Coordinates of C-alpha atoms in Angstrom, one line a residue:
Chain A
X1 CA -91.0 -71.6 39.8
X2 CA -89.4 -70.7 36.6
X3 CA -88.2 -66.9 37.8
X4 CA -87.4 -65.8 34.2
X5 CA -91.0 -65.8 33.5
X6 CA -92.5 -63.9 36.3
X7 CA -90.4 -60.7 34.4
X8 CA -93.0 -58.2 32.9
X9 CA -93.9 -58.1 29.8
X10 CA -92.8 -54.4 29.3
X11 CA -89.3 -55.4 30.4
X12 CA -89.0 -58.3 28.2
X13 CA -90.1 -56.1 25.4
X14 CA -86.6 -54.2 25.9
X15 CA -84.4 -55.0 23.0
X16 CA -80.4 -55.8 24.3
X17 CA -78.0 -53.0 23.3
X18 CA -77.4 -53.7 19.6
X19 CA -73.8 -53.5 20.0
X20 CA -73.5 -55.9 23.4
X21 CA -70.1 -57.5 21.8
X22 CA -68.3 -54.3 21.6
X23 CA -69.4 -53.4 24.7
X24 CA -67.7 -56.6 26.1
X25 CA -64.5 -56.2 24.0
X26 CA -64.2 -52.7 25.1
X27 CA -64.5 -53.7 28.8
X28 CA -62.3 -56.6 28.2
X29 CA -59.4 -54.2 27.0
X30 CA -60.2 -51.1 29.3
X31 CA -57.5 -49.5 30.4
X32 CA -54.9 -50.9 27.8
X33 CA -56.8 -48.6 25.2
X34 CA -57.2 -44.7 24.4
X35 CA -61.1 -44.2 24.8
X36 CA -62.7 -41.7 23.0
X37 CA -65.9 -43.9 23.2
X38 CA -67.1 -42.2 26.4
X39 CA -70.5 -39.7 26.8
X40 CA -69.1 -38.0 29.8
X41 CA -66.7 -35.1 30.0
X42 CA -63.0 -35.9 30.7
X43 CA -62.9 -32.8 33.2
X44 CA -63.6 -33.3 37.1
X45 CA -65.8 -31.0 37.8
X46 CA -64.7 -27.2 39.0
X47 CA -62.8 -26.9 42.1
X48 CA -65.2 -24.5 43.5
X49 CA -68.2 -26.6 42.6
X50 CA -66.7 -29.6 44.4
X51 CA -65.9 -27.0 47.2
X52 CA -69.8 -26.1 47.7
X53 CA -70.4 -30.2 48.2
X54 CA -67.7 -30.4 50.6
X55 CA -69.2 -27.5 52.4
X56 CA -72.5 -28.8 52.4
X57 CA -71.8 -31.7 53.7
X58 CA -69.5 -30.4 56.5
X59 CA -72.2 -28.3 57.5
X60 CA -74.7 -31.3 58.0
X61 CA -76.4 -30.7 55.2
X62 CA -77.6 -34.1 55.0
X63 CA -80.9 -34.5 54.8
X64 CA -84.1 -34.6 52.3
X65 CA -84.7 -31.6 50.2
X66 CA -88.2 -30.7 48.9
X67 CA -89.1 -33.1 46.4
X68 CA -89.1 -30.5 43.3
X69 CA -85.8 -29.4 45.1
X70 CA -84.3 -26.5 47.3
X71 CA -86.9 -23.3 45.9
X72 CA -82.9 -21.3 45.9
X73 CA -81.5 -24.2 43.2
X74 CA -85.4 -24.2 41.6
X75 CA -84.7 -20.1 41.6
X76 CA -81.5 -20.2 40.4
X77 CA -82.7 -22.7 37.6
X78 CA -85.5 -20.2 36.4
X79 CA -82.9 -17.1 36.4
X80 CA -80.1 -19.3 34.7
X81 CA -83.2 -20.2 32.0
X82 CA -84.3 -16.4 31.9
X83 CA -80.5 -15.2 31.4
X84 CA -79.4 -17.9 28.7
X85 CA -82.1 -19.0 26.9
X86 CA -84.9 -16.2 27.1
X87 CA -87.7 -18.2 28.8
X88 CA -89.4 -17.9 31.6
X89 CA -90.6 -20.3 34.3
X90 CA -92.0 -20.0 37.5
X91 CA -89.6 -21.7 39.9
X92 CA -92.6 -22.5 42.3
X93 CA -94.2 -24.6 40.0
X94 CA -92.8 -24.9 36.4
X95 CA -89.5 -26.4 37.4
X96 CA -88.6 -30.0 39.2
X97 CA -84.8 -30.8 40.1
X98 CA -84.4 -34.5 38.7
X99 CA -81.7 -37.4 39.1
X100 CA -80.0 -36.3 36.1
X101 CA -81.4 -35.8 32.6
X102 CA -82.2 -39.1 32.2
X103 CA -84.8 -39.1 35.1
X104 CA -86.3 -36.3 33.6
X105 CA -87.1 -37.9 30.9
X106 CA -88.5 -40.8 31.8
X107 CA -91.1 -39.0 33.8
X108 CA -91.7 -36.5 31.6
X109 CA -92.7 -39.6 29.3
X110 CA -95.0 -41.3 31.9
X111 CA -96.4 -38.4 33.0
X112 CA -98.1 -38.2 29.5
X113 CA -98.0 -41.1 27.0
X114 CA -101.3 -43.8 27.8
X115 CA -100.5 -47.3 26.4
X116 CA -100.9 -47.2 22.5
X117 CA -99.7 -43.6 22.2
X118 CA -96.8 -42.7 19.5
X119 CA -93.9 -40.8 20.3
X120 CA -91.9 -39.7 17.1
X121 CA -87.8 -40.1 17.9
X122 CA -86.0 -38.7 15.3
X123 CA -82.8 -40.7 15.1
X124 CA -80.0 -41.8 15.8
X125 CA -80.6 -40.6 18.9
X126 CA -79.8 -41.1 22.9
X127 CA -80.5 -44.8 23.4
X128 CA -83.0 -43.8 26.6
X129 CA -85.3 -42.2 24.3
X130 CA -87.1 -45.3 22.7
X131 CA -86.9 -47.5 25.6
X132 CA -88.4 -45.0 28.6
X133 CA -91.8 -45.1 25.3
X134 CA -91.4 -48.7 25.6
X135 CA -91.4 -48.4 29.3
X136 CA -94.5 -46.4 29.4
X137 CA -96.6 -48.3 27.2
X138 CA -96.1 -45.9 24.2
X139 CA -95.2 -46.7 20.8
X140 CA -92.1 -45.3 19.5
X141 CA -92.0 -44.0 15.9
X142 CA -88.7 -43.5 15.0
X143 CA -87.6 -41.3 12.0
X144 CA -84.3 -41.5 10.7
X145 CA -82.7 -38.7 9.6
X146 CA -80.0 -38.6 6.7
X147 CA -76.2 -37.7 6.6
X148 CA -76.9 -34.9 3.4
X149 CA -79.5 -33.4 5.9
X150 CA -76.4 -33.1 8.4
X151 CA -78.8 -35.1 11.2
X152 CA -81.4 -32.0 11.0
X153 CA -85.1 -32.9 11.3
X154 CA -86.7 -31.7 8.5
X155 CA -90.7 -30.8 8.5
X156 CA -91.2 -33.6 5.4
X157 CA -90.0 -36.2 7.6
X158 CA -91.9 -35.6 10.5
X159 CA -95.0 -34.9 8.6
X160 CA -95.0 -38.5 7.4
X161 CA -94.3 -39.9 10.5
X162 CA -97.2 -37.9 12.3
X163 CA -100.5 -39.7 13.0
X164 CA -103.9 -39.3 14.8
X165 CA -102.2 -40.9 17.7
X166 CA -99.1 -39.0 17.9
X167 CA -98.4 -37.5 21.6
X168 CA -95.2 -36.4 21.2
X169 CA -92.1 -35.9 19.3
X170 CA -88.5 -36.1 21.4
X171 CA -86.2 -33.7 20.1
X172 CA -82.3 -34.4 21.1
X173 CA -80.5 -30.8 19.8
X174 CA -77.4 -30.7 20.5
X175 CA -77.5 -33.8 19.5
X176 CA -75.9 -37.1 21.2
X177 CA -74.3 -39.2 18.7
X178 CA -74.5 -36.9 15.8
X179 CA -73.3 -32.9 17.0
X180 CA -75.7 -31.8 14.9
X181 CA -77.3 -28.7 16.3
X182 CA -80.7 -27.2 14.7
X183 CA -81.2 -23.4 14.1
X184 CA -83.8 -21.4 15.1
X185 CA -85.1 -21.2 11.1
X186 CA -85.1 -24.9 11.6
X187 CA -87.0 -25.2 14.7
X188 CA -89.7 -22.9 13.2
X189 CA -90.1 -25.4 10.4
X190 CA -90.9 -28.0 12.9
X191 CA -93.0 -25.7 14.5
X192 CA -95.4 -25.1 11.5
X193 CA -95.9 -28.6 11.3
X194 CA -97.3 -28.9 14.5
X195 CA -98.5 -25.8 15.9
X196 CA -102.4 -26.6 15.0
X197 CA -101.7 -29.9 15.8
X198 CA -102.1 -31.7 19.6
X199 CA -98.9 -32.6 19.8
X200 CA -96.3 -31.7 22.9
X201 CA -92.6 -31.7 22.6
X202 CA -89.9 -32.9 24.9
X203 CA -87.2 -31.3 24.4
X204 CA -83.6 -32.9 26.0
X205 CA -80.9 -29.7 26.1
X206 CA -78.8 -31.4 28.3
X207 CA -75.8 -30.1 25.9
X208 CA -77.0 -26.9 25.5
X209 CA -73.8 -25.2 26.7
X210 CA -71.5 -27.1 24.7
X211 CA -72.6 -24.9 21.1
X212 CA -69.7 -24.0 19.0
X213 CA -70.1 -20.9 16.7
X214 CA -71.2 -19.5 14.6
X215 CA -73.7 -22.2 15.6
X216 CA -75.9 -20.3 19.3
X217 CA -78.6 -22.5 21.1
X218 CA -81.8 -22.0 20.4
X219 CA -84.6 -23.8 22.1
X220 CA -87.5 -24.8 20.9
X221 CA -89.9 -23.5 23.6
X222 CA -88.5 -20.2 22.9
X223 CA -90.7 -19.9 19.7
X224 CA -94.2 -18.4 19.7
X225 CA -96.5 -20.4 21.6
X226 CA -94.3 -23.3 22.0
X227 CA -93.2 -22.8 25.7
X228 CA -96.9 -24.2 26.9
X229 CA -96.3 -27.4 25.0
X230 CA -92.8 -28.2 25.5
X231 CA -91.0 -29.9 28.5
X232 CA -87.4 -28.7 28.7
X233 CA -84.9 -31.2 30.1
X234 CA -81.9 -29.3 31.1
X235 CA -78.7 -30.1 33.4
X236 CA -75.4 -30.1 35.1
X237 CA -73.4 -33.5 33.6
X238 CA -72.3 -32.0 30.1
X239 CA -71.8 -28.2 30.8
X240 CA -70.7 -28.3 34.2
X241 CA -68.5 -31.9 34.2
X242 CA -71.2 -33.3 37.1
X243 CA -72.1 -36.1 35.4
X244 CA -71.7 -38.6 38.6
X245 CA -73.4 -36.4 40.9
X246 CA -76.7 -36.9 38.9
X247 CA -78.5 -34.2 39.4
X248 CA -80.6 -32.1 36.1
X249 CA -83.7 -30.6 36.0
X250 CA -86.8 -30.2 33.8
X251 CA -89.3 -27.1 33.2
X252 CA -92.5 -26.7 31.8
X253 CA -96.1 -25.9 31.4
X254 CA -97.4 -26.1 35.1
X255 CA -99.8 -29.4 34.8
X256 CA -97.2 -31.8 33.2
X257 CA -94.6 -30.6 35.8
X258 CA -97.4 -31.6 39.0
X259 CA -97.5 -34.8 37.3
X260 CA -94.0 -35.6 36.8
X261 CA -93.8 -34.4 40.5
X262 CA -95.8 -37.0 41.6
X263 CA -94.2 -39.5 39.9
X264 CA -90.9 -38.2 41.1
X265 CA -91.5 -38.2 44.8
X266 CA -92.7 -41.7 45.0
X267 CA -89.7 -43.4 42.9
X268 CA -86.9 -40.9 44.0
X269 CA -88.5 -38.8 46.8
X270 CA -86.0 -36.0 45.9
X271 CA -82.7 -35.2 44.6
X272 CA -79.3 -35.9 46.0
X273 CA -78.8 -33.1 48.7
X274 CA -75.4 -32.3 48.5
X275 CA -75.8 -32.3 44.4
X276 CA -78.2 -29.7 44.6
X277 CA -75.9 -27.4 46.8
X278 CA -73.5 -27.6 44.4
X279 CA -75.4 -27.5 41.3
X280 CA -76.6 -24.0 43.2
X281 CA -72.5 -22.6 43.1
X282 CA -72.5 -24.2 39.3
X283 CA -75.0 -21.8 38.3
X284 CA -74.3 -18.8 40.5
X285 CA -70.8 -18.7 38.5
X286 CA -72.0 -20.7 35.1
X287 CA -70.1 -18.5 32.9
X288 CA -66.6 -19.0 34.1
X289 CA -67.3 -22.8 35.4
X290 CA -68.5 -23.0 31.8
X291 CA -66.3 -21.0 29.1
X292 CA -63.2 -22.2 29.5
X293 CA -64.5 -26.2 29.1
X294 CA -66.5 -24.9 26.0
X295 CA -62.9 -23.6 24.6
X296 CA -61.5 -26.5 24.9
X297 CA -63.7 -28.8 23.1
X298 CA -64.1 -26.5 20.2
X299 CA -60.2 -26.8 19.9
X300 CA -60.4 -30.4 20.0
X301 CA -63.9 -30.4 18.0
X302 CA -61.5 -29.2 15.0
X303 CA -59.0 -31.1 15.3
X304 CA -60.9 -34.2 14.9
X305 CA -63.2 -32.4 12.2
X306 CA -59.5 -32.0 10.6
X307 CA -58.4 -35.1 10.5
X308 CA -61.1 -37.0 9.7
X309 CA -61.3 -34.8 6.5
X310 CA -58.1 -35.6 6.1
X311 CA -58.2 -38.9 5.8
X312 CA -61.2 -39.0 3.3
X313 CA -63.9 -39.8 6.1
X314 CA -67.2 -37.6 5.2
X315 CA -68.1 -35.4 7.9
X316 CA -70.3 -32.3 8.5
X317 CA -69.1 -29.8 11.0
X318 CA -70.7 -30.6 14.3
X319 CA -71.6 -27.5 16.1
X320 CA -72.8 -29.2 19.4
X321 CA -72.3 -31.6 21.9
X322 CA -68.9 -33.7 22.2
X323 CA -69.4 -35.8 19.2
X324 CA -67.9 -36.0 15.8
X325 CA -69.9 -38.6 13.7
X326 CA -67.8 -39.5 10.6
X327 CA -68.9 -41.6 7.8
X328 CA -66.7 -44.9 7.1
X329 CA -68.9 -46.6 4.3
X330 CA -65.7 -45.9 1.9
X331 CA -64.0 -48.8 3.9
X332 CA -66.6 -51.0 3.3
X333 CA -67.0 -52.1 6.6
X334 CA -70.3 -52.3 8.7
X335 CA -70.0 -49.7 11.6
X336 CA -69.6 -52.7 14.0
X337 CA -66.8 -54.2 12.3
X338 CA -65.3 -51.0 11.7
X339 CA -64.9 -50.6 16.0
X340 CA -64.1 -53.5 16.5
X341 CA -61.0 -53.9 14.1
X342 CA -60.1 -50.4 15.1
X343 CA -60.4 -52.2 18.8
X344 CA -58.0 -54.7 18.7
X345 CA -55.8 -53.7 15.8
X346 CA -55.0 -50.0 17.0
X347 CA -56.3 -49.9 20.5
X348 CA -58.2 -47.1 20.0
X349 CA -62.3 -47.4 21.3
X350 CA -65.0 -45.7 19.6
X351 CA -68.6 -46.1 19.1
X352 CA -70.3 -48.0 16.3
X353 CA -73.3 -45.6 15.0
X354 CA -76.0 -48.1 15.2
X355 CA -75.9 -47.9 18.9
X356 CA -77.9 -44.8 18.3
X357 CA -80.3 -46.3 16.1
X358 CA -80.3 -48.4 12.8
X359 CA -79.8 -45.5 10.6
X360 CA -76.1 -44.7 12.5
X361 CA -75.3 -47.5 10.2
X362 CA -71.9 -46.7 8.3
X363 CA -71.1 -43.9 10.8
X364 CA -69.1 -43.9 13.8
X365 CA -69.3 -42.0 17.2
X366 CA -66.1 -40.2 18.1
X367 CA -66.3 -38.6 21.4
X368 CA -63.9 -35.6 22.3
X369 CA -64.3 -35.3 25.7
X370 CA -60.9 -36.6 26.2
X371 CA -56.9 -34.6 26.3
X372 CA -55.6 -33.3 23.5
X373 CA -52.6 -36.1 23.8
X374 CA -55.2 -38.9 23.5
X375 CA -56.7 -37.7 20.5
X376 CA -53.9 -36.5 18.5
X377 CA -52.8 -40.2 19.2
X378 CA -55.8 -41.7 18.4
X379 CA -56.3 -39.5 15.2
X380 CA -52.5 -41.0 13.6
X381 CA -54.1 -44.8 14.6
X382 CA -57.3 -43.8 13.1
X383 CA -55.3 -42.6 9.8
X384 CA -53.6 -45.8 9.5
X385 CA -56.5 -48.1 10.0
X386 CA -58.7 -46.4 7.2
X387 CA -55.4 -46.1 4.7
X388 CA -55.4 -50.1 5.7
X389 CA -59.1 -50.5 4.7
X390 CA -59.5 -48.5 1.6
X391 CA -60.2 -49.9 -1.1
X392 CA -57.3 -50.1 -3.2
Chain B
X1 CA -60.0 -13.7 24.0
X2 CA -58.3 -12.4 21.3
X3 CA -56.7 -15.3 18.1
X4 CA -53.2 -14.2 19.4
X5 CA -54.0 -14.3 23.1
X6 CA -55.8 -17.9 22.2
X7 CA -52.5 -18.8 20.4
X8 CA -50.1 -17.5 23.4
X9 CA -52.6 -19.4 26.0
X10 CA -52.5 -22.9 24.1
X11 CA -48.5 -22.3 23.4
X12 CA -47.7 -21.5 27.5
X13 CA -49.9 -24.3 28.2
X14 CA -48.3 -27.1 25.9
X15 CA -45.3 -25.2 23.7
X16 CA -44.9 -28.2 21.6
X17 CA -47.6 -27.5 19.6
X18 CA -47.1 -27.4 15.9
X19 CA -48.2 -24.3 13.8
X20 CA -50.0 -26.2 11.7
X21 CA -52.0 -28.0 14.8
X22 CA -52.7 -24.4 16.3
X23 CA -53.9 -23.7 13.0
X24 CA -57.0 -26.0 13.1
X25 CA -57.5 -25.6 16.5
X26 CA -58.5 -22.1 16.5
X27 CA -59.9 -22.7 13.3
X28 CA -57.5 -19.9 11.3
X29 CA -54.9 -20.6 8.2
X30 CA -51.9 -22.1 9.2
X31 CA -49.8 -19.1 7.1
X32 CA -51.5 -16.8 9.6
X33 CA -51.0 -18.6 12.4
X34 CA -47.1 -18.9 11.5
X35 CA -46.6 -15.2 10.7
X36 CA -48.8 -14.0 14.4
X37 CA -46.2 -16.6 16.3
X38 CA -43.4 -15.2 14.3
X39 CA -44.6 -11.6 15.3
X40 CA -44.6 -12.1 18.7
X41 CA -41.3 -14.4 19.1
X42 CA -39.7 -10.8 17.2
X43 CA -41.6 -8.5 19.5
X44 CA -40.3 -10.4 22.4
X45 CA -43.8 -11.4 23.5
X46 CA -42.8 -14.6 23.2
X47 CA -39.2 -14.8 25.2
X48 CA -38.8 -18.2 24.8
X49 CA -40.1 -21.9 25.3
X50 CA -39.3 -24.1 28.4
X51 CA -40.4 -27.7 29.7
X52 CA -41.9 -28.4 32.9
X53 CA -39.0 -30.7 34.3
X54 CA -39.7 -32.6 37.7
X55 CA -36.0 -32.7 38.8
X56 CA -36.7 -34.9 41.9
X57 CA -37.0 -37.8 39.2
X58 CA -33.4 -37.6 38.1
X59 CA -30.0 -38.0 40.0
X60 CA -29.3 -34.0 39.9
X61 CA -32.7 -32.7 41.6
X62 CA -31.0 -28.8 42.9
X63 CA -32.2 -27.3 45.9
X64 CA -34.5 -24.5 45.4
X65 CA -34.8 -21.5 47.7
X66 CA -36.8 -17.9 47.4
X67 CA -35.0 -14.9 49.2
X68 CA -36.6 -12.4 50.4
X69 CA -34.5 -9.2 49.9
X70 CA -34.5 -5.8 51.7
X71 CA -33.4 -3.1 49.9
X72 CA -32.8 0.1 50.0
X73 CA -34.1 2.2 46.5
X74 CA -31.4 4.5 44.6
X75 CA -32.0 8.1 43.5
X76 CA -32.6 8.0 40.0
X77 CA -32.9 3.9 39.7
X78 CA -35.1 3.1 41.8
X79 CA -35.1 -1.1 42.4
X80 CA -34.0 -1.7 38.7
X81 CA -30.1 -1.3 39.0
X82 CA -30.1 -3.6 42.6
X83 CA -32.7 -6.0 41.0
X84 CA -30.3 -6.0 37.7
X85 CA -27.1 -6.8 39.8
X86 CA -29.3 -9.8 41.8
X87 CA -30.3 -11.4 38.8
X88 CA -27.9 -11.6 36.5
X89 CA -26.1 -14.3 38.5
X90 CA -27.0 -17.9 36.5
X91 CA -28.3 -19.3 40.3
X92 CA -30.9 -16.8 39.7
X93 CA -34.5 -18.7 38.1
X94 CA -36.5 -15.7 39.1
X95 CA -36.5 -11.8 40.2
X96 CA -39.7 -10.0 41.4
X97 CA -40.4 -6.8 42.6
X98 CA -42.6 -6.6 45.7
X99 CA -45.4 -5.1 47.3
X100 CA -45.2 -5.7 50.8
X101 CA -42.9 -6.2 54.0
X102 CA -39.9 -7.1 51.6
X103 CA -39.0 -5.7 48.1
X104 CA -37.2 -8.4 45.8
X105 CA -38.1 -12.0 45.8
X106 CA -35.7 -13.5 44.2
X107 CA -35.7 -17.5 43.7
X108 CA -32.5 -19.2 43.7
X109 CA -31.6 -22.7 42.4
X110 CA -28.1 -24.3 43.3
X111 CA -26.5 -28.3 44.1
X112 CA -26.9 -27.8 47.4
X113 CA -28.1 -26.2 50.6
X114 CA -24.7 -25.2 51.1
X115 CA -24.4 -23.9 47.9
X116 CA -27.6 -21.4 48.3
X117 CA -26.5 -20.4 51.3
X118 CA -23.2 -19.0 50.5
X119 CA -24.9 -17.3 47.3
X120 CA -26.9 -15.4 49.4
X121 CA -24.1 -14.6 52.2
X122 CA -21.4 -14.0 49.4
X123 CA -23.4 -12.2 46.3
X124 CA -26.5 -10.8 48.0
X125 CA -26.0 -9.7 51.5
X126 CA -23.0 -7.9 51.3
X127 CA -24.5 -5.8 48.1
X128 CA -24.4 -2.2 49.5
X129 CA -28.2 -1.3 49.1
X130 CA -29.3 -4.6 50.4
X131 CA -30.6 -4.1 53.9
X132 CA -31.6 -7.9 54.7
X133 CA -32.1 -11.1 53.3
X134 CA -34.3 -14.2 54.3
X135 CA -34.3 -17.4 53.0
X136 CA -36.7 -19.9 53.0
X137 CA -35.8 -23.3 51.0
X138 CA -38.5 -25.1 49.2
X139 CA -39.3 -28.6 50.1
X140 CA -41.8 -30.3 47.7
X141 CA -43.3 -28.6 44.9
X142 CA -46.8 -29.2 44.3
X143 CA -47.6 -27.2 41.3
X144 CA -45.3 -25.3 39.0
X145 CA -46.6 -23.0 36.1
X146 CA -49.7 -24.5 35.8
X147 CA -48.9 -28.4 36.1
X148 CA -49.3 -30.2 39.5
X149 CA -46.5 -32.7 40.0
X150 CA -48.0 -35.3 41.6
X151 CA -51.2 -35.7 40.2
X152 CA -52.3 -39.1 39.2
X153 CA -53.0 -39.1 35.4
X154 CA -55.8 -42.5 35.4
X155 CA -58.9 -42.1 33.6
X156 CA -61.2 -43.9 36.2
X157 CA -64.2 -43.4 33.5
X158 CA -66.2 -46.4 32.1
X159 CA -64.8 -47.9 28.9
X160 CA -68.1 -47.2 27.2
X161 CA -70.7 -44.3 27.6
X162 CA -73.5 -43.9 25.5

């Protein structure tokens, strides 16, 4: 029996990462290298979170939870929501503690797309995106968005890309690879696009927290009407440095949470117990788990903004996330050759922008969720390497 | 927090940060940033700027000991004058005043045990207002303003994250 056949069809229909060689150089070299090539933050997470996990599992706390979750995490998810971000959910039934974002999101995508159904991805976006559509059955219909637009999605764009069969669009604000962050004013412009339309929106906040000013979240089921059409994806990993505990959550209109629900409790039955008792100290005392991190990347968020300016590398100022997403056309390398030289010539890993989708191409993913010492450092290699590739 | 409490936090936290570096990173002009640091270095908010030096590594690593010191207050003085006389000796890193069972903690750093010891019996306890002294010697240190000593500094992340 040839085994390679007997692999579904939906599987095989996954494209390999489209920068597989860099992956393997970077693995190769890991450890020898200063990477600022890495989604996750560089902080462990707070002592006292970390505490309220030991605790819970020296008290025996071992066993399954509810399969939306504990109702106090599910409560304390619908206060945090109320407090921050000005909506309301029902922690009873509008609210399902996942295995990280990224399990939200794939429910949240089976629980509605039927085979043949378009879901609009505006990218370059989080590589799960298209591939949990693929997954599902549904078509993805990707949009890419342009550099002058400083990664926005604007309401021409999506109005093009909208069709009879559209389900959904996946918004990704703050936005993984770009930092681009969209204003309320913005949002509402999406809004009017759709609002007559029968369209839903999921909406991944997972980096929420990490909004620099003048730039302040805004969510998109906080506008008029858009709260019963929008799933939320929220979490712990970005804001709260739990990214290995894999625990984040989504909300939503009541239906479409019961289904993900029942997807959720045959494929993960519930969340990691001990995640969820700490996730419940991460909240109780978000602010000051929170701030401090938040500084810190903002300090570092300009000093990278700096000195890519410096060196002649177009960039917009990235109000979100813990990305800065230069342009390197001016060397006249592809994005792929552009890592990979940097690789092996200055030790120094960061991310080709075509990971993120084909219209990354010419950009780069700089990740500052690493010290201050590691990206000064990296910022004099990164200097020399463009003076070294400019065109004379 | 305030630009010029940011600024004093990121300077007690790493002092060998440049002017112009503080300058981007709290996103203000560098000529600003240069005259606010040169404010507080005159207005003594700034007293000076010290590195974090793990003595164990070298082959002069002193012994380090905190006294705790009885005293008795003078009319008019108060602890000042006997804190003034304590700390002025060079073997004296620190001086605090106490709340508590003692009133001076003072933290003492000589070549040897034998060294602090006769410190304390020959320049503290016979001081006139001093009514005891206790001292405990310190045996590893852990963390010190801020930066743990033995922590191990490996990035265990993966090489890429998407």
């Amino acid at each position: 029996m040839n085994v390679d056949s007997m692999l579904s069809d939906k599987v095989k229909a996954i494209p390999p990462s489209a920068i597989r060689r860099f992956f393997d150089l970077a693995n190769e070299m890991k450890g020898q290298v200063i990477s600022l090539s890495i989604g996750e933050p560089d902080f462990v997470t707070p002592w006292a979170i970390r505490e309220a996990g030991i605790y819970s599992l020296e008290t025996g706390n071992t066993h399954y939870s509810p399969n939306q979750g504990f109702i106090e995490l599910r409560e304390a998810i619908s206060h945090y929501m109320k407090r921050r971000f000005h909506i309301q959910y029902a922690p009873k039934s509008q609210v399902v503690v996942t295995v990280g974002g990224s399990e939200a999101i794939d429910i949240a995508v089976r629980a509605v797309v039927n085979p043949g159904d378009e879901v609009i991805i505006p990218e370059p976006c989080f590589v799960a995106y298209k591939n949990c559509v693929l997954m599902a059955g549904g078509v993805p219909v990707t949009i890419p968005l342009r550099a002058e637009d400083n990664f926005v999605l604007k309401p021409d764009q999506l109005r093009a890309a909208l069709s009879p069969k559209t389900k959904m669009i996946m918004l990704g604000y703050p936005n993984n690879p770009t930092g681009a962050v969209m204003s309320r004013e913005q949002l509402q412009d999406i809004v009017a696009v759709i609002r007559d339309l029968p369209v839903l929106v999921l909406s991944d906040e997972l980096y929420a927290e990490l909004t620099y000013e003048p730039a302040s979240h805004c969510s998109i089921a906080e506008l008029d009407g858009m709260a019963e059409r929008t799933i939320l994806i929220g979490g712990f990993s970005k804001a709260f440095a739990m990214t290995g505990w894999r625990i984040g959550f989504a909300c939503g209109p009541e239906s479409i949470l019961a289904a993900m629900n029942k997807i959720h409790q045959y494929v993960i039955m519930s969340s990691p117990t001990t995640a969820q008792d700490a996730a419940i100290e991460a909240l109780r005392h978000s602010h000051e788990h929170i701030t401090p991190m938040r500084e810190e990347y903002n300090r570092r968020r300009r000093l990278v903004v700096h000195a890519c300016r410096e060196m002649g590398l177009g960039c917009f100022e990235p109000l979100g996330a813990f990305y800065v997403f230069p342009d390197i056309r001016s060397t006249g390398l592809s994005s792929n050759e552009f890592c990979e030289r940097f690789l092996q010539e200055e030790k120094v890993a960061i991310v080709p922008g075509h990971a993120f989708g084909e219209c990354g191409e010419g950009f780069v993913r700089i990740s500052y969720a690493s010290s201050l010492e590691n990206i000064r450092e990296a910022m004099v290699r990164l200097k020399r390497f463009v003076e070294r590739n400019s065109p004379k | 927090m305030n630009k010029k409490e940011e600024i004093l936090s990121l300077l007690e936290s790493n002092a060998k940060l440049s002017a112009a570096e503080l300058a981007v990173m709290v996103g203000r002009p560098a000529a600003e940033v240069e005259k606010t640091i040169a404010d507080l270095e005159a207005n003594k908010t700034i007293l000076g700027y010290n590195a974090v030096v793990n003595w164990e590594k070298t082959s002069s690593a002193p012994v380090t000991a905190l006294i705790e010191v009885r005293v008795t207050p003078q009319r008019g003085q108060g602890f000042d004058h006997i804190a003034q006389r304590i700390f002025r000796h060079d073997q004296v890193k620190s001086c605090y005043l106490m709340s508590g069972g003692f009133d001076l903690m003072v933290i003492i750093e000589d070549k040897s045990l034998k060294d602090v010891a006769m410190f304390v019996s020959d320049k503290i306890a016979p001081l006139d207002s001093v009514l005891s002294t206790q001292t405990h010697f310190i045996l590893k240190k852990y963390k010190m303003n801020g930066t743990e000593f033995h922590s191990k500094d490996e990035d265990n992340r993966e090489a890429v994250v998407l």
